[in-house]
PDB file of C-alpha atoms in Angstrom:
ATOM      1  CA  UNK A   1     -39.019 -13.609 -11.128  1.00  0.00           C
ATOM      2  CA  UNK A   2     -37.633 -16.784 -12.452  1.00  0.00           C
ATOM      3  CA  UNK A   3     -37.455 -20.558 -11.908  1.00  0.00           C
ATOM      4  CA  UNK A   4     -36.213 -23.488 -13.065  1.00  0.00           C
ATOM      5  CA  UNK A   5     -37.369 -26.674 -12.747  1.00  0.00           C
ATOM      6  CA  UNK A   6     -35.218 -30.160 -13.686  1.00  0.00           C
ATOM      7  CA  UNK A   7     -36.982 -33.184 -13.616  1.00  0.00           C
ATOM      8  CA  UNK A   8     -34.958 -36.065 -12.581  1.00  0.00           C
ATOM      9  CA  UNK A   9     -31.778 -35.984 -10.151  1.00  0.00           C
ATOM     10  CA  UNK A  10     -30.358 -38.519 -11.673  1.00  0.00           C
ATOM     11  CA  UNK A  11     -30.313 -40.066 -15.397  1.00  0.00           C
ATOM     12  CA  UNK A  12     -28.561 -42.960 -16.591  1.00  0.00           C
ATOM     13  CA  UNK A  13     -28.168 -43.958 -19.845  1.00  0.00           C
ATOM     14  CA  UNK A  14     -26.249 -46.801 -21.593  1.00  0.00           C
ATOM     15  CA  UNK A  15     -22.927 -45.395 -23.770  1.00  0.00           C
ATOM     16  CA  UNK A  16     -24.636 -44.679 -27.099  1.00  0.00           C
ATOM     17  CA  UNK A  17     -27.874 -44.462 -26.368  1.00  0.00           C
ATOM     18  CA  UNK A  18     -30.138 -41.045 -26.610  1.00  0.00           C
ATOM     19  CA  UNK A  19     -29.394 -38.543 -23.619  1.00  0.00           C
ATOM     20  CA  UNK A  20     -32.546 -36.425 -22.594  1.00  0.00           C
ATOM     21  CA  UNK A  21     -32.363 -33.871 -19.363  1.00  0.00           C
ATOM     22  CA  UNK A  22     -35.409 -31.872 -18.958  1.00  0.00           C
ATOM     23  CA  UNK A  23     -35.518 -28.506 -18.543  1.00  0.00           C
ATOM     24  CA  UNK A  24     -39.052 -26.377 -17.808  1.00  0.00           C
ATOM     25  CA  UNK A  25     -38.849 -23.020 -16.122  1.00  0.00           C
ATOM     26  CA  UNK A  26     -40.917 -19.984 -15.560  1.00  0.00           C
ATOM     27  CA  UNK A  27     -40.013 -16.237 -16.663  1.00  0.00           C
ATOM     28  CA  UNK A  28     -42.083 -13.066 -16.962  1.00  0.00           C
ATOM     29  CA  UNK A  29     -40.267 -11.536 -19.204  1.00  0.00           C
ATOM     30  CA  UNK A  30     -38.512 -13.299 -21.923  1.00  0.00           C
ATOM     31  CA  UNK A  31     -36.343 -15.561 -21.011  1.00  0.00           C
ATOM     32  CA  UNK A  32     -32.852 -16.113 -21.784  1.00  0.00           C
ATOM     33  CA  UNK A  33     -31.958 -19.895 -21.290  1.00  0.00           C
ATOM     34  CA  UNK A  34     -28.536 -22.143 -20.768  1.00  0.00           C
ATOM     35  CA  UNK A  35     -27.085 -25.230 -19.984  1.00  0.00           C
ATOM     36  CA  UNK A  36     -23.719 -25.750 -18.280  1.00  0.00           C
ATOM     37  CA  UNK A  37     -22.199 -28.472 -17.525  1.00  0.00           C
ATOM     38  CA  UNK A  38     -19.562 -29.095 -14.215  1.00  0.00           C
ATOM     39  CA  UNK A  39     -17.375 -31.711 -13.774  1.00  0.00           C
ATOM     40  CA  UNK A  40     -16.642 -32.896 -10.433  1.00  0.00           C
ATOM     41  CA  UNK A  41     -14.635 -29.989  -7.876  1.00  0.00           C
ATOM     42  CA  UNK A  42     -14.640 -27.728 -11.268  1.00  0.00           C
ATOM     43  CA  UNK A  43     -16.790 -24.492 -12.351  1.00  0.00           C
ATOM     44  CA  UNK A  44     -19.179 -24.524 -14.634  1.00  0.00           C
ATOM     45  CA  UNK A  45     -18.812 -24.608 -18.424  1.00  0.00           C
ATOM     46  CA  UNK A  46     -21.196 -23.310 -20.992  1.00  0.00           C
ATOM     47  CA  UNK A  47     -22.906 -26.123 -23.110  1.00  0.00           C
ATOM     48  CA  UNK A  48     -25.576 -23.766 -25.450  1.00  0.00           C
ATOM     49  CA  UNK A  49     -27.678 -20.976 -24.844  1.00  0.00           C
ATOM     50  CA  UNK A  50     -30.681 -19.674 -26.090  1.00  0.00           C
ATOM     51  CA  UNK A  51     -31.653 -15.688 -26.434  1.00  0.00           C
ATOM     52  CA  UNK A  52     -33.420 -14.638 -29.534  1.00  0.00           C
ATOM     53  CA  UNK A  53     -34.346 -16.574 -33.188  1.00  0.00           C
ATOM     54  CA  UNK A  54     -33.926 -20.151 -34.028  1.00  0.00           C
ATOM     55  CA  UNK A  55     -35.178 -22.200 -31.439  1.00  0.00           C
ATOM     56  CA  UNK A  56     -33.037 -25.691 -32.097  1.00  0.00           C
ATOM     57  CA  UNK A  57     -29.578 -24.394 -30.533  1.00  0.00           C
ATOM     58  CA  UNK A  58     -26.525 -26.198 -30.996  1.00  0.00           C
ATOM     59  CA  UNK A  59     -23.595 -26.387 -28.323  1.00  0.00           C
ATOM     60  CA  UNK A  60     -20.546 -28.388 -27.718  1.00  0.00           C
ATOM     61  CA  UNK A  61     -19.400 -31.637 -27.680  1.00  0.00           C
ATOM     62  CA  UNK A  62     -22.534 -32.802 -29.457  1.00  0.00           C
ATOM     63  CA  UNK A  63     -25.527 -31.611 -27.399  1.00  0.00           C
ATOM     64  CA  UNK A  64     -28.068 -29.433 -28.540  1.00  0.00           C
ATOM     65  CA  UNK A  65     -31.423 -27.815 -26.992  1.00  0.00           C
ATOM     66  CA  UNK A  66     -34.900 -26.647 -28.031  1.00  0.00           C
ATOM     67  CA  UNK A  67     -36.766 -23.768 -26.924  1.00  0.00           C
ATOM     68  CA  UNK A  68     -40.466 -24.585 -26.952  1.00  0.00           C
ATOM     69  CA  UNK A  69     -42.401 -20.983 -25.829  1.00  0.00           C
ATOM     70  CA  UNK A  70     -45.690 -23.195 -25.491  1.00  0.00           C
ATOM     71  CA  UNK A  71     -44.486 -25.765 -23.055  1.00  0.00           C
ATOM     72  CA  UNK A  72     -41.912 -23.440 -21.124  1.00  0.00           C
ATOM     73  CA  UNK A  73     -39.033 -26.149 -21.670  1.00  0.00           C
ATOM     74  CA  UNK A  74     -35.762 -25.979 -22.604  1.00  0.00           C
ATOM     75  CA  UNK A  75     -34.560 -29.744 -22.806  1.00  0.00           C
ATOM     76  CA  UNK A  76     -31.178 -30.866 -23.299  1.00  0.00           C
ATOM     77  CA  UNK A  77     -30.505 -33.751 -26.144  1.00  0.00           C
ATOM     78  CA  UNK A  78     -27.705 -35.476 -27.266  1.00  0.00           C
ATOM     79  CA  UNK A  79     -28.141 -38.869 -29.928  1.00  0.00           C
ATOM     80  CA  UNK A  80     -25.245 -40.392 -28.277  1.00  0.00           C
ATOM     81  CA  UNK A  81     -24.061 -40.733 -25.248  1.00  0.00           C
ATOM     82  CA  UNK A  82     -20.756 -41.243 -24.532  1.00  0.00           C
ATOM     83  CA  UNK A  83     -18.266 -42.275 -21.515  1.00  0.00           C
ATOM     84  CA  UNK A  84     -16.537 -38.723 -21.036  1.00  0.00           C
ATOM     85  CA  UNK A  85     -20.276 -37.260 -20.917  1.00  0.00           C
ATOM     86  CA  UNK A  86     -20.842 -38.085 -17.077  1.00  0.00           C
ATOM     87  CA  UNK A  87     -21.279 -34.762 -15.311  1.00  0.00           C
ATOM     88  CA  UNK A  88     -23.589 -32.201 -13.753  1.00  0.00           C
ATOM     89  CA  UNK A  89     -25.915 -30.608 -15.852  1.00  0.00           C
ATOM     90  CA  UNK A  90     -27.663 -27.278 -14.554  1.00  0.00           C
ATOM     91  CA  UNK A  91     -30.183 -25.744 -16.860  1.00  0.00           C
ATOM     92  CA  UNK A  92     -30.313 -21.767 -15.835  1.00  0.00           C
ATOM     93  CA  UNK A  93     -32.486 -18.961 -16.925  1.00  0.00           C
ATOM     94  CA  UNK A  94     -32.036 -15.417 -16.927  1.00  0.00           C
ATOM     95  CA  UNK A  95     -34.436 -12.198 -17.087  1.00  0.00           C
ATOM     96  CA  UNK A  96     -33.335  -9.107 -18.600  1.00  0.00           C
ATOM     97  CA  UNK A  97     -30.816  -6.683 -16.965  1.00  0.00           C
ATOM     98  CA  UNK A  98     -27.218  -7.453 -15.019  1.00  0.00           C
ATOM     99  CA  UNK A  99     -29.068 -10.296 -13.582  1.00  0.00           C
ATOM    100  CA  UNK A 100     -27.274 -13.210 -12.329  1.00  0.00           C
ATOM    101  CA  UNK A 101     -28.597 -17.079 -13.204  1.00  0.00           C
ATOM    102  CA  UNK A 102     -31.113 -18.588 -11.358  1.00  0.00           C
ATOM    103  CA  UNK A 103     -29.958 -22.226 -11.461  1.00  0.00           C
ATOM    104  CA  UNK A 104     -32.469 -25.532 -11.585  1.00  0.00           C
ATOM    105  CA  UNK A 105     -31.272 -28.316  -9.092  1.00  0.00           C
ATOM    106  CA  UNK A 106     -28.994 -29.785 -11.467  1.00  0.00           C
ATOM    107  CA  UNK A 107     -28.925 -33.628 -13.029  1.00  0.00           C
ATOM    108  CA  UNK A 108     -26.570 -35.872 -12.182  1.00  0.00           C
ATOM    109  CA  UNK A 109     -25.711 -38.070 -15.506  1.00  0.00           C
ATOM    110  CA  UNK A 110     -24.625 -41.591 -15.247  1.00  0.00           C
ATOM    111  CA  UNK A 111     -23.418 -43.352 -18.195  1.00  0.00           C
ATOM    112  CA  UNK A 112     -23.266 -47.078 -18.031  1.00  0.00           C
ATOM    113  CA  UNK A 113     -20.692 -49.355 -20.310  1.00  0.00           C
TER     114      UNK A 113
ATOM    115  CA  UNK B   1      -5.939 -17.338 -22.817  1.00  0.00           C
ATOM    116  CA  UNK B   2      -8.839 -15.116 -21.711  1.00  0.00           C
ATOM    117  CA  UNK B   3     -10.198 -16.689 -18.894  1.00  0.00           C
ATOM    118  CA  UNK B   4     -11.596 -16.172 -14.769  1.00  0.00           C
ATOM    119  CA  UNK B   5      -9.395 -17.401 -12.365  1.00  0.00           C
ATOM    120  CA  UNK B   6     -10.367 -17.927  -8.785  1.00  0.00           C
ATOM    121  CA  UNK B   7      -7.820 -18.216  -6.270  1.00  0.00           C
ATOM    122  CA  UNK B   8      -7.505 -20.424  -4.028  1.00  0.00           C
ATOM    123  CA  UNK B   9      -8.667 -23.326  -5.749  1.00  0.00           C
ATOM    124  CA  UNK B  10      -9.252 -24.508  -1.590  1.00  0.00           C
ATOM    125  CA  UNK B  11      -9.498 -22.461   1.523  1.00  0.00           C
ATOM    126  CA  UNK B  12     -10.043 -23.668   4.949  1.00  0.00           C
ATOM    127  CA  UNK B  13     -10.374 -21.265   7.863  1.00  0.00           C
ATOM    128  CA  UNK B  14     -11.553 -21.159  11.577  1.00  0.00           C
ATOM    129  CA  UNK B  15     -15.187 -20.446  12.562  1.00  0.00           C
ATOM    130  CA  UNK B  16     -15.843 -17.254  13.240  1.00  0.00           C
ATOM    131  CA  UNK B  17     -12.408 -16.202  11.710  1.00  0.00           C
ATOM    132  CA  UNK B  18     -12.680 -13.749   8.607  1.00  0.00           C
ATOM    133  CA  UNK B  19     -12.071 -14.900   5.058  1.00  0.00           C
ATOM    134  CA  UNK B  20     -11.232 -13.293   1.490  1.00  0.00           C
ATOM    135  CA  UNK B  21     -11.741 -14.825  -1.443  1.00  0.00           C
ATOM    136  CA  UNK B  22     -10.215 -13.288  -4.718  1.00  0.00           C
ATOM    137  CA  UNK B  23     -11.530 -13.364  -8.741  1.00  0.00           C
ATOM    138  CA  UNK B  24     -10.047 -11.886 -11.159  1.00  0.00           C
ATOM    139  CA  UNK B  25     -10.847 -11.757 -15.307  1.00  0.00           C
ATOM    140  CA  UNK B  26      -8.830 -10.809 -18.128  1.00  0.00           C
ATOM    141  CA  UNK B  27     -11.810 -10.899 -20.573  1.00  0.00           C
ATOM    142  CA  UNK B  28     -12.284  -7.123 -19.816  1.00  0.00           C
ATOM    143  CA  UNK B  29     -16.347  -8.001 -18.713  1.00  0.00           C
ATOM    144  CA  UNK B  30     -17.921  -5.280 -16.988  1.00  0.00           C
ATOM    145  CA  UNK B  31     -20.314  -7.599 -15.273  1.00  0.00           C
ATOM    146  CA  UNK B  32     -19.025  -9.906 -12.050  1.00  0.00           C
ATOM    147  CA  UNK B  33     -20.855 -12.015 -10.115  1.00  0.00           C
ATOM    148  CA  UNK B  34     -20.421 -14.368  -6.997  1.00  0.00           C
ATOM    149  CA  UNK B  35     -22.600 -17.513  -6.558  1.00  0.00           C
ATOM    150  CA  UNK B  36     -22.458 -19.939  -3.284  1.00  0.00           C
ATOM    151  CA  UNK B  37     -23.359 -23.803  -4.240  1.00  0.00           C
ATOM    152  CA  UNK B  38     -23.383 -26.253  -1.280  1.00  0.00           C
ATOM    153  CA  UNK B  39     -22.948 -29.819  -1.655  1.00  0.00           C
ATOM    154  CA  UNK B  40     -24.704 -31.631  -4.287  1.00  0.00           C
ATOM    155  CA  UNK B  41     -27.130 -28.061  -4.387  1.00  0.00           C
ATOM    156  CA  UNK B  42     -27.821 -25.338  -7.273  1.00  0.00           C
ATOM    157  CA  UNK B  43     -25.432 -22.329  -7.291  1.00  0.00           C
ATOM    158  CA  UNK B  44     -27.235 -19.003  -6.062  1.00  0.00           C
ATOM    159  CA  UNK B  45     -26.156 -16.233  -6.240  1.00  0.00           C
ATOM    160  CA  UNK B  46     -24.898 -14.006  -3.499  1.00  0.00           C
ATOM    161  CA  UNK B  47     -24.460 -10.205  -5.554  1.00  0.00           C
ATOM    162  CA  UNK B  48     -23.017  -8.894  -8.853  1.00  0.00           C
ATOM    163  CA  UNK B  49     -20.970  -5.719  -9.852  1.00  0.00           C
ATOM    164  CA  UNK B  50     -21.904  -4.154 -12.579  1.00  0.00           C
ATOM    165  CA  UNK B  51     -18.694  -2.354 -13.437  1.00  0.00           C
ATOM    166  CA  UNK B  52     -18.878  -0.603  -9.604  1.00  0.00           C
ATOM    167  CA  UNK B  53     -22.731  -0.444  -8.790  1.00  0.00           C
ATOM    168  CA  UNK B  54     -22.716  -3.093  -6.220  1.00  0.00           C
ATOM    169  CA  UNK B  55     -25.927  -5.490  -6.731  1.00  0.00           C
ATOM    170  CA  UNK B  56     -27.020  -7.325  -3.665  1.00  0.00           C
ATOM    171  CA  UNK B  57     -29.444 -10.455  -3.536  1.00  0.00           C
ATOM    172  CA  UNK B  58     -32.374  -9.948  -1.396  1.00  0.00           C
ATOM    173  CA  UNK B  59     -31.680 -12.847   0.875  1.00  0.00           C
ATOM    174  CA  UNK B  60     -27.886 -12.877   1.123  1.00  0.00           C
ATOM    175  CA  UNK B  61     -26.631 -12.686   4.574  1.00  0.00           C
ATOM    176  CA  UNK B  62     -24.862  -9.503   5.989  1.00  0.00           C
ATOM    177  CA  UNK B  63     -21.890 -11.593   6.724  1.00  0.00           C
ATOM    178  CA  UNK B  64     -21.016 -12.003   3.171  1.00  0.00           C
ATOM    179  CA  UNK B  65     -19.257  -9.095   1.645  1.00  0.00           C
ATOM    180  CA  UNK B  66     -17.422  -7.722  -1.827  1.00  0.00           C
ATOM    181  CA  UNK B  67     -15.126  -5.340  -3.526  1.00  0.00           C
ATOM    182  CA  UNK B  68     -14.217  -4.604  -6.497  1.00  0.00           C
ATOM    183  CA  UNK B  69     -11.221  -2.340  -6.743  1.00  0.00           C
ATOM    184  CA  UNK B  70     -10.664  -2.308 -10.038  1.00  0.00           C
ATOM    185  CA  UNK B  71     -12.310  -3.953 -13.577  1.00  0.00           C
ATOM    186  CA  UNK B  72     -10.303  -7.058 -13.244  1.00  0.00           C
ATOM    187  CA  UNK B  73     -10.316  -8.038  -9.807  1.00  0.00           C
ATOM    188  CA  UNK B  74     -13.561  -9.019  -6.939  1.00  0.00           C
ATOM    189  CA  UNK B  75     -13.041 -10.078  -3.541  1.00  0.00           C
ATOM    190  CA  UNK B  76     -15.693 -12.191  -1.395  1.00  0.00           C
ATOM    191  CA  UNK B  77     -15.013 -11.404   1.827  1.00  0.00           C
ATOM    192  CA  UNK B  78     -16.671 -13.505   4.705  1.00  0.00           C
ATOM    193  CA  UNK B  79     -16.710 -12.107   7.693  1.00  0.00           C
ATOM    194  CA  UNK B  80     -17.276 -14.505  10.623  1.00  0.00           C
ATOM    195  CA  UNK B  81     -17.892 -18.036   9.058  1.00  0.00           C
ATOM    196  CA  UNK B  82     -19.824 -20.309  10.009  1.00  0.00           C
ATOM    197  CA  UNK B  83     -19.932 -24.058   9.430  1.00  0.00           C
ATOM    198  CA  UNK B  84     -23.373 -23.616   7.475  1.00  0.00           C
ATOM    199  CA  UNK B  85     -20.950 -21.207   5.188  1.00  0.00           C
ATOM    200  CA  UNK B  86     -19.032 -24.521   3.968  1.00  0.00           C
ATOM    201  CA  UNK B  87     -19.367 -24.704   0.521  1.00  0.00           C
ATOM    202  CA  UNK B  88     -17.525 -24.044  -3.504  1.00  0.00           C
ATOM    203  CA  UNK B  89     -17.940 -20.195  -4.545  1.00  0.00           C
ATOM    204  CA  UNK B  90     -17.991 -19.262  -7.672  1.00  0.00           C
ATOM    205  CA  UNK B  91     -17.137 -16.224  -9.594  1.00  0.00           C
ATOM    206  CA  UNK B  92     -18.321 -15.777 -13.248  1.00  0.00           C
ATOM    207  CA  UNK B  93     -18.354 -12.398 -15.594  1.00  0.00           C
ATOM    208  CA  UNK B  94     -20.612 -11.119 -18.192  1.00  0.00           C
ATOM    209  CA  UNK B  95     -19.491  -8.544 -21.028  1.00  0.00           C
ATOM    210  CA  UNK B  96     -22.602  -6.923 -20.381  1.00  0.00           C
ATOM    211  CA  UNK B  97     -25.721  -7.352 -20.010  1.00  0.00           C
ATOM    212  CA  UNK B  98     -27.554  -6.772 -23.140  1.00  0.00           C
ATOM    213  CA  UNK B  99     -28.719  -9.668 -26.147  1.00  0.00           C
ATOM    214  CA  UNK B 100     -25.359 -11.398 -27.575  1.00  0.00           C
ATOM    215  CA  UNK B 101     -23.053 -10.795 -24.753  1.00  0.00           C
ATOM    216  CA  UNK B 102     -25.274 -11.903 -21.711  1.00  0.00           C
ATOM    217  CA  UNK B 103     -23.082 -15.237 -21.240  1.00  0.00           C
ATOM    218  CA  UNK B 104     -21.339 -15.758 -17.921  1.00  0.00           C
ATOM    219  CA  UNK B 105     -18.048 -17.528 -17.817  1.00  0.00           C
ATOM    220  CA  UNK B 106     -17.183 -19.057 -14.759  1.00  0.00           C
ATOM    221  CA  UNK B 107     -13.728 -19.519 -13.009  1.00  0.00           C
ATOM    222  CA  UNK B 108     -12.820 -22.740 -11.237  1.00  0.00           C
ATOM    223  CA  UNK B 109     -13.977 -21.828  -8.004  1.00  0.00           C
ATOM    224  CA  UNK B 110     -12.690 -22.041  -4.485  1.00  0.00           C
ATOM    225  CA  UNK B 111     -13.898 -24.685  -1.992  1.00  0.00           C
ATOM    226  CA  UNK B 112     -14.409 -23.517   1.637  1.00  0.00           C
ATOM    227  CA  UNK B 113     -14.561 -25.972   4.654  1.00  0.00           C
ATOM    228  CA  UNK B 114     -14.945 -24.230   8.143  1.00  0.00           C
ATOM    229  CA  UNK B 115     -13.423 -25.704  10.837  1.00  0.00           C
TER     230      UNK B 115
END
């Protein structure tokens, strides 16, 4: 079985400034990781995933992700945060198989002018 | 473009009063999924097709229903809603299952409110 676990609700960050959503979940089998983003009465949208080599993953608009096996966390970064950024951020792991996503509780990110 | 689409983008119907709502792809995926998400709440997932074996969660309720008549098209099918049933569903597809194409896209989804 699998769980996620997002610390913080809610983050806000001034426009600019480092964003930093955490991520830790649980897995017994090897986990494949993601981060999607949803906009307000939208579906979700794939940021970056993580399945199998480097661990530093890259995704859109900016934001990026590292896989650390040792501390079970997959934690969302971007250097600068900016206006358009403001969303819902769910960080979802999946098992092996035709398994769906078992979602973390999602963080809310504020960005202040 | 390739894409999900989810239709209607908002339903409302009665309590107690049966509901369908449709999905269909044109990425071709073999793998379709439904997820409920309530208010300011995680999506979870309800059940999945994989291409016509019919996946159920564990703890989805017998009211909730699907089909899936054909590659391209999945119905969610509600059959007496209740108000605690209230909530966006979302439909997302796999290509498969295996490394490299285990990323689910996800349509729009379609907002429920029970009256």
């Amino acid at each position: 079985a699998q769980s996620v676990t997002q610390l913080g609700s809610h983050v806000s960050v001034s426009e600019g400034a480092l964003v930093l959503l955490r991520c830790n979940y649980s897995s017994s089998v090897p986990p494949y990781l993601f981060w999607y983003v949803q906009y307000p009465n939208q579906g979700l949208q794939l940021l970056l995933k993580y399945t199998t080599g480097a661990t530093l993953v890259k995704g859109i608009n900016g934001f990026e992700a590292e896989f650390k096996k040792s501390e079970t966390s997959f934690h969302l970064t971007k250097p600068s945060a900016h206006m358009s950024d403001a969303a819902e951020y769910f960080c979802a792991v999946r098992g092996g198989g035709a398994d769906g996503l078992t979602f973390g509780k999602g963080t809310h990110l504020i960005i202040q002018p | 473009d390739a894409m999900v689409i989810q239709n209607p983008r908002y339903q409302v119907t009665q309590f107690g009063k049966p509901v369908t709502l449709s999905c269909s792809q044109t990425l071709n995926h073999n793998v379709m999924y439904w997820y409920q998400q309530k208010s300011s709440q995680a999506p979870k997932l309800l059940f999945h097709y994989y291409d016509k074996d019919f996946n159920n969660e564990a703890d989805t309720p017998d009211n909730f229903q699907s089909r899936r008549p054909n590659t391209s098209f999945c119905f969610l099918d509600i059959r007496s809603p209740g108000l605690g049933d209230a909530a966006m569903y979302l439909c997302a597809t796999s290509r498969e299952w295996g490394p490299g194409q285990e990323t689910q896209y996800f349509g729009p989804g379609t907002r429920l409110l029970v009256l």
